[in-house]
Amino acid sequence: MGQQLGRRSWAEPWKIKMVEPIHMISREERQKAIEKAGFNTFLLRSEEVYIDLLTDSGTSAMSDRQWAGIMLGDESYAGSRNFYHLEEAVQSYYGYKYVVPTHQGRGAEHLISQAVIKPGMFVPGNMYFTTTRLHQELAGGTFVDVIIDDAHEPSNTHPFKGNIDLDKLQALIDKVGADRIAYVSLAGTVNMAGGQPVSMANLRALRELCDKHGIRIYLDATRMVENCFFIQEREDGYADYSIAGILKEFCSNTDGAWMSSKKDHLVNIGGWLAVNQEDVFDLARNMVIIYEGLHTYGGMAGRDMEALAIGIAESVNDEHVRSRVEQVRYLGQLLIDWGVPLMCPVGGHAVFLDAKQMYPHIPQNKFPAQTLAVELYLDSGVRSMERGIVSAGRDPDTGDHRYPALELTRLAIPRRVYTQAHMDVVAESVKAVFDNRESSLGLKMVREPQYLRFFQARFERIQPDVDG
Ligand code: P61
């Protein structure tokens, strides 16, 4: 990275103590594997993958301290000491009063949605996330996208593309009334927008507007430390703040948060819901025992909670966050230099390739981003994920495909797992696929599950003589 930018390089603030061998199978084997998987990268077996950039969720490397914590697991059914460590860590780093553990993020999304959304209510947010929106809909709510328009334009380099458009929010309040707004669903480094951050100034203005109307703000804190890095880097007045300081200040402007600890917290499983209102806490703590487990483990083993508590402290280390985000940027910059179209600026957790621009000849209902994920896998065994029309699913009222403005293929980088050489290999493969882009024709969907279809859908290649 340093060389690219004409400055001295930095290195990761860790060294490798244990390795896991990986291997690239042959092109013929990859061809067979992707056909067997219905041209869906979620349906590949991991041993068929070389460099796995499907997700940064639960795929990070734990530290020696976290592994030591695993040995300190207190597996008591009730009142495990590890839960109290976790509770203290959430209270001290995020500042919320009450903590409910869950097995992962969607467990917490389920609890908050059921606790505070009543049928017929609206949930405005800064772009949808698949599981978040589904839980909001299953609770009877309607999600309304109130992110700024810039977020929907891949080449737009706005520094805080995750910001909420307050005029859009005000228009919704005027239309439906503040009492029909369940809460504002605010995400840090917006996943579907390419890992784009929200500024502190935007949050403060949002807080003011919400206070005027008595509306709560709940935060998806899943990748909040990366959001804090961008505030430190880009927002006036924050250059001398620590990530931990920014995180605390940001959360203090919200009423609670849900968390998939499989991202920022550097663990393979875990999550939580944390709120400041006693009534919401009481309800969530009561419901967690139906769906997850007792309120002092919520679906996690004691050892998992210990590793998670340690991971929270590690996640706010400034050097760690910088090296994590800069590695993502290193990959993005290589591709930008080679003219590959992607979501700008490069976000916190992943490089999102712009499949719409890469494949202008493939219409969106022939799944350009899914096609790109397939081509990349075939070229090098690199696994990525579709984030476009397949992920957006169908409108629950009309049953039609939703056509999102963004048609992206995500290369998500696990934390502390891959080296710069892996990034070079990935970049070269993307370039090879880009150079050969005219030969791709798209896919058709031949199996479509009802919920979150992208996980299990199956596709076939478009045959020009048969499918036109
Ligand atoms: C991911 F394809 N993310 O990015 P859970 N909020 C946010 C997330 O990113 C998130 C959750 C809540 C995943 C896993 C995944 O459409 C998909 O711990 C901002 O996964 O339950 C998860 O947290 C949910 C992949 C989820 C997907 C949904 O790879």
Short mmCIF file of C-alpha atoms and ligand atoms in Angstrom, two decimals:
data_model
loop_
_atom_site.label_atom_id
_atom_site.label_comp_id
_atom_site.label_asym_id
_atom_site.label_seq_id
_atom_site.Cartn_x
_atom_site.Cartn_y
_atom_site.Cartn_z
CA MET A 1 0.00 0.00 0.00
CA GLY A 2 2.77 2.40 0.92
CA GLN A 3 4.41 1.95 -2.47
CA GLN A 4 1.12 2.54 -4.26
CA LEU A 5 0.68 5.82 -2.43
CA GLY A 6 4.32 6.91 -2.48
CA ARG A 7 4.84 6.56 1.28
CA ARG A 8 6.42 4.10 3.72
CA SER A 9 4.47 0.87 4.30
CA TRP A 10 2.88 -0.36 7.50
CA ALA A 11 2.58 -4.01 8.53
CA GLU A 12 -0.05 -5.98 10.39
CA PRO A 13 0.20 -5.68 14.21
CA TRP A 14 0.47 -9.47 14.66
CA LYS A 15 2.53 -12.46 13.59
CA ILE A 16 1.29 -15.90 12.59
CA LYS A 17 1.40 -18.71 15.18
CA MET A 18 -0.70 -21.41 13.54
CA VAL A 19 -1.55 -22.05 9.89
CA GLU A 20 -4.37 -23.83 8.05
CA PRO A 21 -3.32 -25.31 4.68
CA ILE A 22 -5.34 -24.26 1.62
CA HIS A 23 -5.19 -25.70 -1.86
CA MET A 24 -6.43 -24.76 -5.32
CA ILE A 25 -8.22 -27.59 -7.13
CA SER A 26 -7.95 -27.81 -10.96
CA ARG A 27 -10.09 -25.83 -13.41
CA GLU A 28 -11.98 -29.02 -14.43
CA GLU A 29 -12.72 -29.79 -10.78
CA ARG A 30 -13.91 -26.21 -10.20
CA GLN A 31 -16.18 -26.49 -13.25
CA LYS A 32 -17.76 -29.66 -11.82
CA ALA A 33 -18.00 -28.16 -8.34
CA ILE A 34 -19.82 -24.97 -9.40
CA GLU A 35 -22.28 -26.94 -11.57
CA LYS A 36 -23.00 -29.25 -8.65
CA ALA A 37 -23.52 -26.13 -6.49
CA GLY A 38 -26.15 -24.76 -8.91
CA PHE A 39 -23.83 -21.83 -9.75
CA ASN A 40 -24.31 -20.52 -6.21
CA THR A 41 -21.12 -19.90 -4.22
CA PHE A 42 -23.01 -20.52 -0.95
CA LEU A 43 -23.50 -24.13 -2.05
CA LEU A 44 -19.83 -24.93 -2.66
CA ARG A 45 -17.93 -27.05 -0.16
CA SER A 46 -15.12 -25.17 1.53
CA GLU A 47 -12.49 -27.61 0.27
CA GLU A 48 -13.49 -26.66 -3.28
CA VAL A 49 -12.46 -23.06 -2.50
CA TYR A 50 -8.94 -21.61 -2.61
CA ILE A 51 -9.19 -18.09 -1.14
CA ASP A 52 -12.49 -17.70 0.66
CA LEU A 53 -13.88 -14.16 0.44
CA LEU A 54 -17.52 -15.25 0.72
CA THR A 55 -17.80 -13.42 4.01
CA ASP A 56 -15.93 -11.79 6.88
CA SER A 57 -18.56 -13.27 9.22
CA GLY A 58 -17.24 -15.82 11.71
CA THR A 59 -14.18 -16.36 9.51
CA SER A 60 -11.63 -14.18 11.32
CA ALA A 61 -8.60 -15.56 13.17
CA MET A 62 -8.80 -15.47 16.95
CA SER A 63 -5.79 -14.26 18.93
CA ASP A 64 -3.75 -16.38 21.36
CA ARG A 65 -5.55 -14.46 24.16
CA GLN A 66 -8.95 -15.44 22.80
CA TRP A 67 -7.90 -19.09 22.48
CA ALA A 68 -6.69 -18.95 26.07
CA GLY A 69 -10.15 -17.59 26.97
CA ILE A 70 -11.71 -20.68 25.36
CA MET A 71 -9.99 -22.77 28.06
CA LEU A 72 -11.63 -20.61 30.74
CA GLY A 73 -15.14 -21.54 29.65
CA ASP A 74 -17.55 -21.82 32.56
CA GLU A 75 -20.26 -24.08 31.15
CA SER A 76 -22.74 -23.62 33.99
CA TYR A 77 -26.28 -23.53 32.63
CA ALA A 78 -27.08 -20.40 34.61
CA GLY A 79 -24.95 -17.46 35.73
CA SER A 80 -21.73 -18.39 33.88
CA ARG A 81 -18.88 -16.09 34.84
CA ASN A 82 -18.11 -15.63 31.14
CA PHE A 83 -21.49 -13.97 30.65
CA TYR A 84 -20.62 -11.35 33.26
CA HIS A 85 -17.31 -10.67 31.46
CA LEU A 86 -19.24 -10.22 28.24
CA GLU A 87 -21.82 -7.97 29.88
CA GLU A 88 -19.07 -5.78 31.39
CA ALA A 89 -17.26 -5.54 28.05
CA VAL A 90 -20.43 -4.42 26.21
CA GLN A 91 -21.30 -1.93 28.94
CA SER A 92 -17.82 -0.49 29.09
CA TYR A 93 -17.02 -0.26 25.33
CA TYR A 94 -20.51 0.46 23.93
CA GLY A 95 -21.99 2.17 26.98
CA TYR A 96 -25.45 0.55 26.95
CA LYS A 97 -27.10 -0.45 30.22
CA TYR A 98 -28.70 -3.84 29.56
CA VAL A 99 -27.28 -6.79 27.63
CA VAL A 100 -28.99 -9.90 26.22
CA PRO A 101 -26.69 -12.52 24.64
CA THR A 102 -27.73 -14.25 21.40
CA HIS A 103 -26.19 -16.96 19.23
CA GLN A 104 -25.45 -14.45 16.43
CA GLY A 105 -26.72 -11.21 14.92
CA ARG A 106 -30.02 -12.42 13.51
CA GLY A 107 -31.00 -13.80 16.93
CA ALA A 108 -30.70 -10.25 18.27
CA GLU A 109 -32.53 -8.83 15.23
CA HIS A 110 -35.37 -11.21 15.94
CA LEU A 111 -35.63 -10.08 19.58
CA ILE A 112 -35.53 -6.32 18.92
CA SER A 113 -37.98 -6.61 16.00
CA GLN A 114 -40.49 -8.64 18.01
CA ALA A 115 -40.05 -6.41 21.05
CA VAL A 116 -40.64 -3.02 19.45
CA ILE A 117 -42.38 -3.39 16.05
CA LYS A 118 -46.17 -3.65 15.95
CA PRO A 119 -47.96 -4.73 12.74
CA GLY A 120 -48.50 -1.77 10.42
CA MET A 121 -45.47 0.16 11.68
CA PHE A 122 -42.64 1.52 9.51
CA VAL A 123 -38.92 1.07 10.06
CA PRO A 124 -36.79 3.65 8.23
CA GLY A 125 -33.13 2.77 7.81
CA ASN A 126 -29.90 3.50 5.92
CA MET A 127 -30.34 0.79 3.28
CA TYR A 128 -31.76 -2.65 3.92
CA PHE A 129 -29.83 -5.63 5.17
CA THR A 130 -31.22 -9.03 4.23
CA THR A 131 -31.75 -10.62 7.65
CA THR A 132 -32.52 -7.31 9.39
CA ARG A 133 -35.30 -6.40 6.94
CA LEU A 134 -36.75 -9.91 6.98
CA HIS A 135 -37.07 -9.86 10.78
CA GLN A 136 -38.64 -6.40 10.60
CA GLU A 137 -41.15 -7.69 8.01
CA LEU A 138 -41.88 -10.87 9.96
CA ALA A 139 -42.75 -8.66 12.95
CA GLY A 140 -45.31 -6.83 10.75
CA GLY A 141 -43.18 -3.80 9.90
CA THR A 142 -42.35 -2.19 6.57
CA PHE A 143 -38.75 -1.15 5.93
CA VAL A 144 -38.26 2.23 4.24
CA ASP A 145 -34.88 3.16 2.77
CA VAL A 146 -33.85 6.68 3.85
CA ILE A 147 -30.14 6.55 2.98
CA ILE A 148 -28.72 9.49 0.97
CA ASP A 149 -29.01 9.09 -2.81
CA ASP A 150 -25.21 9.11 -3.21
CA ALA A 151 -25.13 5.61 -1.66
CA HIS A 152 -26.82 4.15 -4.73
CA GLU A 153 -24.12 5.43 -7.13
CA PRO A 154 -20.96 3.28 -7.26
CA SER A 155 -18.62 5.95 -8.65
CA ASN A 156 -19.77 8.69 -6.22
CA THR A 157 -16.96 9.28 -3.69
CA HIS A 158 -18.95 10.94 -0.87
CA PRO A 159 -16.93 10.23 2.33
CA PHE A 160 -20.01 9.20 4.36
CA LYS A 161 -22.23 7.35 1.93
CA GLY A 162 -23.99 5.60 4.82
CA ASN A 163 -25.59 8.84 6.02
CA ILE A 164 -29.32 9.15 6.51
CA ASP A 165 -31.16 11.67 4.34
CA LEU A 166 -33.04 13.63 6.99
CA ASP A 167 -35.46 15.07 4.43
CA LYS A 168 -36.49 11.56 3.43
CA LEU A 169 -37.00 10.69 7.08
CA GLN A 170 -38.98 13.88 7.72
CA ALA A 171 -41.17 13.11 4.69
CA LEU A 172 -41.93 9.66 6.10
CA ILE A 173 -42.78 11.15 9.51
CA ASP A 174 -45.10 13.67 7.83
CA LYS A 175 -46.75 10.94 5.78
CA VAL A 176 -47.36 8.19 8.37
CA GLY A 177 -46.97 10.00 11.71
CA ALA A 178 -44.22 9.56 14.28
CA ASP A 179 -46.27 7.09 16.32
CA ARG A 180 -46.23 4.62 13.41
CA ILE A 181 -42.44 4.65 13.20
CA ALA A 182 -41.12 1.78 15.31
CA TYR A 183 -37.56 3.15 15.40
CA VAL A 184 -34.79 4.24 13.06
CA SER A 185 -32.70 1.25 12.02
CA LEU A 186 -29.23 2.73 11.69
CA ALA A 187 -26.28 0.60 10.52
CA GLY A 188 -22.59 1.45 10.87
CA THR A 189 -20.50 0.82 7.70
CA VAL A 190 -23.55 -0.07 5.64
CA ASN A 191 -23.00 -3.57 4.32
CA MET A 192 -25.20 -3.51 1.21
CA ALA A 193 -23.87 -0.06 0.25
CA GLY A 194 -20.31 -1.37 0.12
CA GLY A 195 -19.24 -0.91 3.75
CA GLN A 196 -19.87 2.86 3.74
CA PRO A 197 -19.78 4.85 6.99
CA VAL A 198 -22.14 7.22 8.80
CA SER A 199 -20.68 10.49 10.10
CA MET A 200 -21.00 11.66 13.68
CA ALA A 201 -22.51 14.92 12.43
CA ASN A 202 -25.23 13.01 10.59
CA LEU A 203 -25.98 10.95 13.68
CA ARG A 204 -26.21 14.09 15.84
CA ALA A 205 -28.64 15.71 13.42
CA LEU A 206 -30.63 12.47 13.29
CA ARG A 207 -30.75 12.37 17.08
CA GLU A 208 -32.11 15.89 17.16
CA LEU A 209 -34.84 15.11 14.63
CA CYS A 210 -35.78 11.88 16.40
CA ASP A 211 -35.91 13.61 19.82
CA LYS A 212 -38.29 16.17 18.38
CA HIS A 213 -40.67 13.37 17.43
CA GLY A 214 -40.00 10.92 20.25
CA ILE A 215 -38.50 8.28 17.90
CA ARG A 216 -35.83 5.85 19.09
CA ILE A 217 -32.65 4.99 17.22
CA TYR A 218 -31.38 1.41 17.32
CA LEU A 219 -27.97 0.73 15.85
CA ASP A 220 -26.73 -2.27 13.90
CA ALA A 221 -23.27 -2.19 15.51
CA THR A 222 -21.96 -5.21 13.59
CA ARG A 223 -19.09 -3.34 11.90
CA MET A 224 -19.13 -0.20 14.00
CA VAL A 225 -15.38 -0.11 14.74
CA GLU A 226 -14.72 0.21 11.01
CA ASN A 227 -17.21 3.10 10.91
CA CYS A 228 -15.24 4.71 13.77
CA PHE A 229 -12.02 4.40 11.76
CA PHE A 230 -13.59 6.37 8.90
CA ILE A 231 -14.78 9.06 11.33
CA GLN A 232 -11.25 9.28 12.77
CA GLU A 233 -9.81 9.53 9.27
CA ARG A 234 -12.36 11.77 7.53
CA GLU A 235 -14.44 13.81 9.96
CA ASP A 236 -13.25 17.18 11.27
CA GLY A 237 -12.25 17.13 14.91
CA TYR A 238 -11.80 13.36 15.32
CA ALA A 239 -8.21 12.79 14.14
CA ASP A 240 -6.91 12.67 17.71
CA TYR A 241 -9.70 10.51 19.12
CA SER A 242 -9.19 6.80 19.67
CA ILE A 243 -11.48 4.25 17.99
CA ALA A 244 -12.74 3.37 21.48
CA GLY A 245 -13.55 7.02 22.23
CA ILE A 246 -15.43 7.49 18.96
CA LEU A 247 -17.36 4.25 19.49
CA LYS A 248 -18.54 5.32 22.93
CA GLU A 249 -19.58 8.75 21.68
CA PHE A 250 -21.42 7.31 18.68
CA CYS A 251 -23.37 4.78 20.73
CA SER A 252 -24.28 7.43 23.31
CA ASN A 253 -26.43 9.06 20.61
CA THR A 254 -28.45 5.85 20.12
CA ASP A 255 -30.93 3.95 22.31
CA GLY A 256 -29.52 0.48 21.87
CA ALA A 257 -27.83 -1.85 19.40
CA TRP A 258 -27.81 -5.34 18.01
CA MET A 259 -24.57 -7.02 17.14
CA SER A 260 -23.25 -9.86 15.04
CA SER A 261 -20.02 -10.45 16.95
CA LYS A 262 -18.87 -12.69 14.09
CA LYS A 263 -17.52 -9.53 12.44
CA ASP A 264 -15.88 -6.79 14.55
CA HIS A 265 -15.43 -9.02 17.60
CA LEU A 266 -13.15 -11.55 15.94
CA VAL A 267 -15.06 -14.66 17.01
CA ASN A 268 -16.53 -17.53 15.02
CA ILE A 269 -19.96 -17.31 16.66
CA GLY A 270 -21.87 -14.97 18.95
CA GLY A 271 -23.90 -11.80 19.23
CA TRP A 272 -25.96 -9.64 21.55
CA LEU A 273 -28.69 -7.08 21.94
CA ALA A 274 -28.06 -4.13 24.26
CA VAL A 275 -30.53 -1.38 25.15
CA ASN A 276 -31.00 1.46 27.61
CA GLN A 277 -34.74 0.99 28.24
CA GLU A 278 -35.70 -1.36 31.03
CA ASP A 279 -39.05 -2.34 29.47
CA VAL A 280 -37.47 -3.36 26.13
CA PHE A 281 -34.77 -5.25 28.03
CA ASP A 282 -37.33 -7.10 30.15
CA LEU A 283 -39.23 -8.23 27.08
CA ALA A 284 -36.08 -9.23 25.13
CA ARG A 285 -34.66 -11.07 28.15
CA ASN A 286 -37.90 -12.95 28.50
CA MET A 287 -38.09 -13.82 24.78
CA VAL A 288 -34.47 -14.92 24.51
CA ILE A 289 -35.26 -18.02 26.56
CA ILE A 290 -37.84 -19.10 23.97
CA TYR A 291 -35.65 -18.73 20.91
CA GLU A 292 -31.98 -18.76 21.94
CA GLY A 293 -31.32 -20.07 25.48
CA LEU A 294 -31.18 -18.78 29.03
CA HIS A 295 -30.50 -15.03 29.41
CA THR A 296 -26.96 -15.71 30.65
CA TYR A 297 -25.87 -17.62 27.54
CA GLY A 298 -28.36 -16.94 24.71
CA GLY A 299 -27.21 -19.84 22.54
CA MET A 300 -23.47 -19.48 23.16
CA ALA A 301 -21.22 -21.80 25.14
CA GLY A 302 -19.42 -20.21 28.12
CA ARG A 303 -16.13 -20.46 26.21
CA ASP A 304 -17.62 -18.58 23.26
CA MET A 305 -18.68 -15.73 25.55
CA GLU A 306 -15.18 -15.51 27.02
CA ALA A 307 -13.53 -15.33 23.58
CA LEU A 308 -16.12 -12.71 22.62
CA ALA A 309 -15.50 -10.56 25.70
CA ILE A 310 -11.76 -10.58 24.91
CA GLY A 311 -12.50 -9.91 21.22
CA ILE A 312 -14.45 -6.76 22.08
CA ALA A 313 -11.38 -5.25 23.74
CA GLU A 314 -9.13 -6.29 20.83
CA SER A 315 -11.57 -4.95 18.24
CA VAL A 316 -11.11 -1.31 19.28
CA ASN A 317 -7.31 -1.38 19.09
CA ASP A 318 -6.39 1.44 16.71
CA GLU A 319 -3.55 -0.40 14.97
CA HIS A 320 -5.75 -3.46 14.43
CA VAL A 321 -8.59 -1.48 12.84
CA ARG A 322 -6.22 0.47 10.64
CA SER A 323 -4.48 -2.60 9.32
CA ARG A 324 -7.82 -4.33 8.71
CA VAL A 325 -9.33 -1.46 6.71
CA GLU A 326 -6.08 -0.72 4.88
CA GLN A 327 -5.83 -4.33 3.70
CA VAL A 328 -9.26 -4.03 2.13
CA ARG A 329 -8.16 -0.76 0.55
CA TYR A 330 -4.95 -2.32 -0.77
CA LEU A 331 -7.00 -4.82 -2.77
CA GLY A 332 -9.41 -2.11 -3.91
CA GLN A 333 -6.62 0.22 -5.00
CA LEU A 334 -4.96 -2.45 -7.15
CA LEU A 335 -8.25 -2.97 -8.96
CA ILE A 336 -8.96 0.75 -9.32
CA ASP A 337 -5.50 1.18 -10.86
CA TRP A 338 -6.39 -1.52 -13.40
CA GLY A 339 -9.68 0.14 -14.32
CA VAL A 340 -11.96 -2.47 -12.76
CA PRO A 341 -15.30 -0.81 -11.84
CA LEU A 342 -16.10 -1.01 -8.14
CA MET A 343 -17.96 0.68 -5.31
CA CYS A 344 -16.13 3.87 -4.28
CA PRO A 345 -14.72 4.81 -1.89
CA VAL A 346 -13.52 1.32 -0.93
CA GLY A 347 -15.41 0.37 2.25
CA GLY A 348 -14.47 -1.16 5.56
CA HIS A 349 -14.88 -4.89 5.18
CA ALA A 350 -14.95 -5.72 1.50
CA VAL A 351 -14.33 -4.68 -2.07
CA PHE A 352 -17.62 -4.61 -4.00
CA LEU A 353 -17.22 -5.07 -7.75
CA ASP A 354 -19.72 -3.21 -9.92
CA ALA A 355 -21.19 -6.02 -12.01
CA LYS A 356 -23.67 -3.72 -13.75
CA GLN A 357 -20.85 -1.70 -15.22
CA MET A 358 -18.66 -4.72 -15.87
CA TYR A 359 -21.41 -6.59 -17.76
CA PRO A 360 -23.56 -3.92 -19.46
CA HIS A 361 -24.73 -6.61 -21.91
CA ILE A 362 -26.29 -8.78 -19.15
CA PRO A 363 -29.73 -7.50 -18.03
CA GLN A 364 -30.31 -7.43 -14.27
CA ASN A 365 -32.82 -10.30 -14.42
CA LYS A 366 -30.04 -12.48 -15.81
CA PHE A 367 -28.07 -11.89 -12.61
CA PRO A 368 -24.82 -10.10 -13.56
CA ALA A 369 -23.36 -10.11 -10.01
CA GLN A 370 -24.10 -13.81 -9.54
CA THR A 371 -22.45 -14.42 -12.93
CA LEU A 372 -19.37 -12.50 -11.86
CA ALA A 373 -19.07 -14.58 -8.67
CA VAL A 374 -19.21 -17.74 -10.80
CA GLU A 375 -16.58 -16.50 -13.28
CA LEU A 376 -14.22 -15.52 -10.48
CA TYR A 377 -14.55 -18.90 -8.83
CA LEU A 378 -13.90 -20.65 -12.15
CA ASP A 379 -10.82 -18.52 -12.81
CA SER A 380 -9.01 -19.03 -9.51
CA GLY A 381 -11.13 -20.74 -6.85
CA VAL A 382 -11.73 -17.36 -5.15
CA ARG A 383 -15.16 -17.37 -3.52
CA SER A 384 -17.23 -14.17 -3.45
CA MET A 385 -20.91 -13.34 -2.92
CA GLU A 386 -23.71 -11.80 -4.98
CA ARG A 387 -25.12 -8.54 -3.58
CA GLY A 388 -27.65 -7.45 -6.16
CA ILE A 389 -31.01 -8.60 -7.47
CA VAL A 390 -30.77 -12.13 -6.02
CA SER A 391 -30.00 -10.76 -2.53
CA ALA A 392 -32.75 -8.13 -2.77
CA GLY A 393 -35.43 -10.84 -3.13
CA ARG A 394 -39.06 -10.21 -4.05
CA ASP A 395 -41.43 -7.47 -2.94
CA PRO A 396 -43.77 -9.11 -0.37
CA ASP A 397 -46.79 -7.20 -1.76
CA THR A 398 -46.34 -7.60 -5.53
CA GLY A 399 -44.24 -10.76 -5.62
CA ASP A 400 -41.97 -9.20 -8.28
CA HIS A 401 -38.18 -9.15 -8.14
CA ARG A 402 -36.91 -6.03 -6.40
CA TYR A 403 -34.48 -4.27 -8.75
CA PRO A 404 -31.81 -2.61 -6.56
CA ALA A 405 -29.75 0.21 -8.05
CA LEU A 406 -26.60 -1.61 -6.93
CA GLU A 407 -25.64 -4.88 -8.61
CA LEU A 408 -22.44 -5.85 -6.80
CA THR A 409 -20.20 -8.83 -6.21
CA ARG A 410 -18.61 -8.72 -2.77
CA LEU A 411 -15.06 -9.77 -1.94
CA ALA A 412 -15.21 -9.76 1.88
CA ILE A 413 -11.90 -9.94 3.72
CA PRO A 414 -11.77 -12.01 6.92
CA ARG A 415 -9.80 -10.28 9.71
CA ARG A 416 -6.21 -11.38 10.43
CA VAL A 417 -6.45 -14.32 7.99
CA TYR A 418 -4.98 -13.54 4.57
CA THR A 419 -1.74 -11.82 3.56
CA GLN A 420 -0.90 -9.22 0.96
CA ALA A 421 0.15 -12.02 -1.41
CA HIS A 422 -3.37 -13.46 -1.22
CA MET A 423 -4.73 -10.01 -2.10
CA ASP A 424 -2.41 -9.88 -5.14
CA VAL A 425 -3.65 -13.28 -6.34
CA VAL A 426 -7.27 -12.17 -5.93
CA ALA A 427 -6.68 -8.89 -7.77
CA GLU A 428 -5.00 -10.67 -10.68
CA SER A 429 -7.93 -13.07 -10.94
CA VAL A 430 -10.48 -10.24 -10.95
CA LYS A 431 -8.48 -8.56 -13.68
CA ALA A 432 -8.43 -11.75 -15.76
CA VAL A 433 -12.22 -12.06 -15.44
CA PHE A 434 -12.62 -8.35 -16.25
CA ASP A 435 -10.46 -8.69 -19.37
CA ASN A 436 -12.65 -11.56 -20.53
CA ARG A 437 -15.97 -9.89 -19.60
CA GLU A 438 -17.61 -10.02 -23.02
CA SER A 439 -17.79 -13.82 -23.01
CA SER A 440 -20.15 -13.99 -19.97
CA LEU A 441 -23.84 -14.35 -20.79
CA GLY A 442 -25.63 -14.51 -17.46
CA LEU A 443 -27.69 -17.09 -15.59
CA LYS A 444 -31.29 -18.13 -15.04
CA MET A 445 -32.71 -19.07 -11.64
CA VAL A 446 -34.11 -22.58 -11.56
CA ARG A 447 -34.78 -22.99 -7.83
CA GLU A 448 -35.93 -20.20 -5.56
CA PRO A 449 -36.49 -20.63 -1.81
CA GLN A 450 -39.12 -18.44 -0.12
CA TYR A 451 -36.87 -16.72 2.42
CA LEU A 452 -33.41 -15.19 1.84
CA ARG A 453 -33.28 -16.92 -1.53
CA PHE A 454 -29.65 -16.05 -2.29
CA PHE A 455 -28.39 -18.58 0.30
CA GLN A 456 -29.93 -21.63 -1.40
CA ALA A 457 -31.09 -20.64 -4.90
CA ARG A 458 -29.88 -22.68 -7.88
CA PHE A 459 -29.02 -21.38 -11.34
CA GLU A 460 -28.14 -22.61 -14.82
CA ARG A 461 -26.06 -20.94 -17.48
CA ILE A 462 -27.93 -19.02 -20.17
CA GLN A 463 -27.65 -20.94 -23.46
CA PRO A 464 -27.90 -18.36 -26.29
CA ASP A 465 -29.71 -20.69 -28.76
CA VAL A 466 -32.23 -21.89 -26.13
CA ASP A 467 -32.71 -18.87 -23.81
CA GLY A 468 -32.23 -16.07 -26.33
C1 P61 B 1 -22.24 -11.15 5.95
F1 P61 B 1 -25.25 -13.05 2.61
N1 P61 B 1 -23.66 -10.54 7.73
O1 P61 B 1 -22.08 -9.94 5.74
P1 P61 B 1 -25.51 -12.96 11.66
N2 P61 B 1 -26.21 -7.11 10.29
C2 P61 B 1 -25.21 -6.98 9.40
C3 P61 B 1 -24.61 -8.11 8.89
O2 P61 B 1 -23.63 -7.98 8.01
C4 P61 B 1 -25.06 -9.42 9.30
C5 P61 B 1 -26.10 -9.48 10.25
C6 P61 B 1 -26.66 -8.33 10.72
C7 P61 B 1 -23.15 -11.54 7.03
C8 P61 B 1 -23.61 -12.99 7.11
C9 P61 B 1 -24.73 -13.09 6.14
O3 P61 B 1 -27.52 -11.92 3.34
C10 P61 B 1 -26.68 -12.45 4.27
O4 P61 B 1 -24.55 -13.10 12.77
C11 P61 B 1 -24.78 -5.63 8.99
O5 P61 B 1 -25.02 -13.43 10.35
O6 P61 B 1 -26.84 -13.55 12.00
C12 P61 B 1 -24.50 -10.58 8.75
O7 P61 B 1 -25.72 -11.38 11.55
C13 P61 B 1 -26.63 -10.80 10.71
C14 P61 B 1 -24.47 -13.24 4.81
C15 P61 B 1 -25.99 -12.70 6.55
C16 P61 B 1 -25.46 -12.94 3.89
C17 P61 B 1 -26.98 -12.41 5.60
O8 P61 B 1 -21.63 -12.04 5.33
#
